[in-house]
Coordinates of C-alpha atoms in Angstrom, one line a residue:
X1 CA 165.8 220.4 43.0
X2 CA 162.7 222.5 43.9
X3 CA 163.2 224.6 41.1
X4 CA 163.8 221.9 38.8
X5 CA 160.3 220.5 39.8
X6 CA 158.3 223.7 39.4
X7 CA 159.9 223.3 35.5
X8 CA 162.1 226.4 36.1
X9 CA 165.3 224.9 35.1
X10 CA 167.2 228.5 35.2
X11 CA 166.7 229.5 38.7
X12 CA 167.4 225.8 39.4
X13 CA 171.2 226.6 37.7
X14 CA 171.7 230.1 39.7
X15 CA 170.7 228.0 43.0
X16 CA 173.3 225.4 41.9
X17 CA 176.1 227.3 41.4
X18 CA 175.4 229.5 44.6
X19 CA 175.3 226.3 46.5
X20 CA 178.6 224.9 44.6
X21 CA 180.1 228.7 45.6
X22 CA 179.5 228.2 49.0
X23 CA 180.7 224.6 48.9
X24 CA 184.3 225.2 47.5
X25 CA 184.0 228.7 50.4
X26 CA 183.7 225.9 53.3
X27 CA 185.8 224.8 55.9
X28 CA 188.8 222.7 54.2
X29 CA 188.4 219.9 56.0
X30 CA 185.0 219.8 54.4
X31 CA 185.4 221.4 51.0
X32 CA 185.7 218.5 48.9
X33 CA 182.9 216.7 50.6
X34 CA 180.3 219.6 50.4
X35 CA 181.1 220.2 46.3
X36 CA 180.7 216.5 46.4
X37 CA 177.0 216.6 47.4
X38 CA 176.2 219.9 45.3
X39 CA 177.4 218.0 42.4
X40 CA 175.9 215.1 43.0
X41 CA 172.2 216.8 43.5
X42 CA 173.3 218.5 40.1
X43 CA 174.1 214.9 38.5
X44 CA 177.7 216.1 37.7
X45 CA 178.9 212.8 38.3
X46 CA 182.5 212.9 37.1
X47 CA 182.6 216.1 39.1
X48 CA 181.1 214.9 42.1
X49 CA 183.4 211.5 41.9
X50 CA 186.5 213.5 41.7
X51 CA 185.4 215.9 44.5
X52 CA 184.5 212.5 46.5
X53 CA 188.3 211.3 45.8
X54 CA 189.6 214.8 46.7
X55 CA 187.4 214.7 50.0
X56 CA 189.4 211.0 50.9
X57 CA 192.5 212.3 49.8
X58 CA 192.5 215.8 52.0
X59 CA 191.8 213.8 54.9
X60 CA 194.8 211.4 54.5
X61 CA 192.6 208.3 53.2
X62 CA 189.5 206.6 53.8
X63 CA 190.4 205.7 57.6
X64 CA 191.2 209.2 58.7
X65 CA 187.7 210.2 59.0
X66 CA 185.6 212.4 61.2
X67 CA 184.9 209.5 63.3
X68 CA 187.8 207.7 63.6
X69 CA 189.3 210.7 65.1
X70 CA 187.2 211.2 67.4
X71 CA 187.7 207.8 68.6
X72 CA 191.2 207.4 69.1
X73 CA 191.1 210.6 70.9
X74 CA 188.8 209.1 73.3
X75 CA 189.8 205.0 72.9
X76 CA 193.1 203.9 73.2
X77 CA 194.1 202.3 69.6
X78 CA 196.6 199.7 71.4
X79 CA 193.6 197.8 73.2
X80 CA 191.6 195.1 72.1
X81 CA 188.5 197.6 71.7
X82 CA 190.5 200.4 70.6
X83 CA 191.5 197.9 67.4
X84 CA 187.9 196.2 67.0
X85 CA 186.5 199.8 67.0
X86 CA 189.1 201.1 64.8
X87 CA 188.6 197.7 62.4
X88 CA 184.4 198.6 62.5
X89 CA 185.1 202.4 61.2
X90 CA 187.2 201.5 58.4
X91 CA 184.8 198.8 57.2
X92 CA 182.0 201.5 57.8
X93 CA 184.1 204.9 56.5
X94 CA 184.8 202.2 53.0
X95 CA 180.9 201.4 52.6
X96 CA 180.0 204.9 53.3
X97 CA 182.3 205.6 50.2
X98 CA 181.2 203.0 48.2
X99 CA 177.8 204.2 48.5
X100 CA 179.2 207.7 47.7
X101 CA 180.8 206.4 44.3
X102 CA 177.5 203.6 43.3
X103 CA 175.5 207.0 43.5
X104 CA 177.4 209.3 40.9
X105 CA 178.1 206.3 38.7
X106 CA 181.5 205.9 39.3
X107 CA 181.5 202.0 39.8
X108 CA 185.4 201.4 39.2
X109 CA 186.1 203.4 42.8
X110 CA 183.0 201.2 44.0
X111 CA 184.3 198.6 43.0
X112 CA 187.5 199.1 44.9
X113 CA 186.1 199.9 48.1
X114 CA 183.7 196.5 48.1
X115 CA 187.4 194.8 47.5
X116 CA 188.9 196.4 50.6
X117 CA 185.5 195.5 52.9
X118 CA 186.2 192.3 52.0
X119 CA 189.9 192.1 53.1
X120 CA 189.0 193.4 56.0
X121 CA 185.3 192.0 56.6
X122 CA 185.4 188.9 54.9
X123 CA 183.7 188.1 51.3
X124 CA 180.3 187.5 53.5
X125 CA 180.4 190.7 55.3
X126 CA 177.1 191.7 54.0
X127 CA 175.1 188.6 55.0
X128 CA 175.9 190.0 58.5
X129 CA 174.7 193.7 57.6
X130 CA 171.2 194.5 59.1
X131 CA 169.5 195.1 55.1
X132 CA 172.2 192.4 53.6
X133 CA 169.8 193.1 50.4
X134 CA 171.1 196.5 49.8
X135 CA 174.5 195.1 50.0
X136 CA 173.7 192.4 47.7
X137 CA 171.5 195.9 45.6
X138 CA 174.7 198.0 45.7
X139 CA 176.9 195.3 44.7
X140 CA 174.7 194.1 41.6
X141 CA 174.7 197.8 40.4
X142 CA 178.4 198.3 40.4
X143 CA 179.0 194.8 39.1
X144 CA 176.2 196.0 36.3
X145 CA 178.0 199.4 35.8
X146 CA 181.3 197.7 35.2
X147 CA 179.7 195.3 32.5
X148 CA 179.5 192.0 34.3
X149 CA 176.2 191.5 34.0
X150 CA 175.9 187.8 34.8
X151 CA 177.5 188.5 38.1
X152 CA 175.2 191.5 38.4
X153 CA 172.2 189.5 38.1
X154 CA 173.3 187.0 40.6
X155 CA 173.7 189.7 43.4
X156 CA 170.3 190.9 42.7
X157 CA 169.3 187.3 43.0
X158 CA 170.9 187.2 46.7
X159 CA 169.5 190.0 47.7
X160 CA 165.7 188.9 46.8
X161 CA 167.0 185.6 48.9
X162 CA 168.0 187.4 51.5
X163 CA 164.9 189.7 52.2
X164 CA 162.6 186.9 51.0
X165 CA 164.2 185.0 54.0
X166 CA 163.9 188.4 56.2
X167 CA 160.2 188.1 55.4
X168 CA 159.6 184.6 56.0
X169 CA 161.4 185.2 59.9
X170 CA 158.3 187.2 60.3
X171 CA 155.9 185.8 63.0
X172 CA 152.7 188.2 62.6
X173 CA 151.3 187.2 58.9
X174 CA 150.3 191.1 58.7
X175 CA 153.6 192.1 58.4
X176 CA 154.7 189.2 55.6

């Protein structure tokens, strides 16, 4: 990008495809994921979208990430934590991906993971998030990106709500 900024956009191609080299020459288990990001940075969406899908599939699906492994080597899966920290990393590994697929454009796969987060979550699930205005952000830009337009504008709408009712919690009149 800092090549692409100084208005050199050759050397800015040469760094891209030495970081997209060393990308697909990564770990496996990390392969997809890193082409994901140099493609992403290069705004190959379509390429960066199918390295995202790639990067879910290799690992066995969107629960079999980094993290849940690392906790159900640590917390038993058959207790009551074990399945309400198992439950919280899906919903998070799914939003993480959604986010991954709003930001290359590819609002069908988006759109898919919102729809699992609220099987599992509940259709309010991001009234509960800390920013529930990006939520309501992401959501109006994948409902946009999919042509619902209408609907798009009313998540836009709930996210102004919500931070507009974030800012009026305020109690110091500095910080409204």
């Amino acid at each position: 990008d800092a090549a692409l900024a100084a208005g050199d956009p050759a050397a800015a191609a040469a760094l891209y495809d030495e970081a997209l080299e060393a990308a697909r020459a990564g770990p496996d288990e990390r392969r997809d994921e890193l082409t994901f990001l140099v493609l992403a940075h290069r705004r190959d969406r379509a390429g960066a979208a199918a390295a995202y899908r790639r990067h879910l599939e290799r690992r066995g699906g969107i629960h079999r990430g980094r993290v849940a492994a690392w906790q159900e080597s640590v917390i038993p899966a058959d207790t009551p934590y074990g399945r309400r920290q198992t439950h919280v990393n899906r919903v998070a590994e799914l939003q993480l991906a959604a986010v991954a697929f709003t930001g290359v454009r590819a609002y069908a796969d988006a759109a898919a993971c919102y729809a699992q987060i609220e099987t599992l979550a509940g259709a309010d699930w991001w009234a509960r998030e800390e920013r529930p205005w990006e939520a309501c952000a992401e959501y109006g830009e994948v409902r946009d990106g999919l042509g619902a337009s209408e609907e798009a504008l009313t998540w836009f709408d709930r996210g102004v709500e919500a931070l507009e009712r974030r800012r009026g919690a305020l109690t110091r009149d500095e910080l409204k």
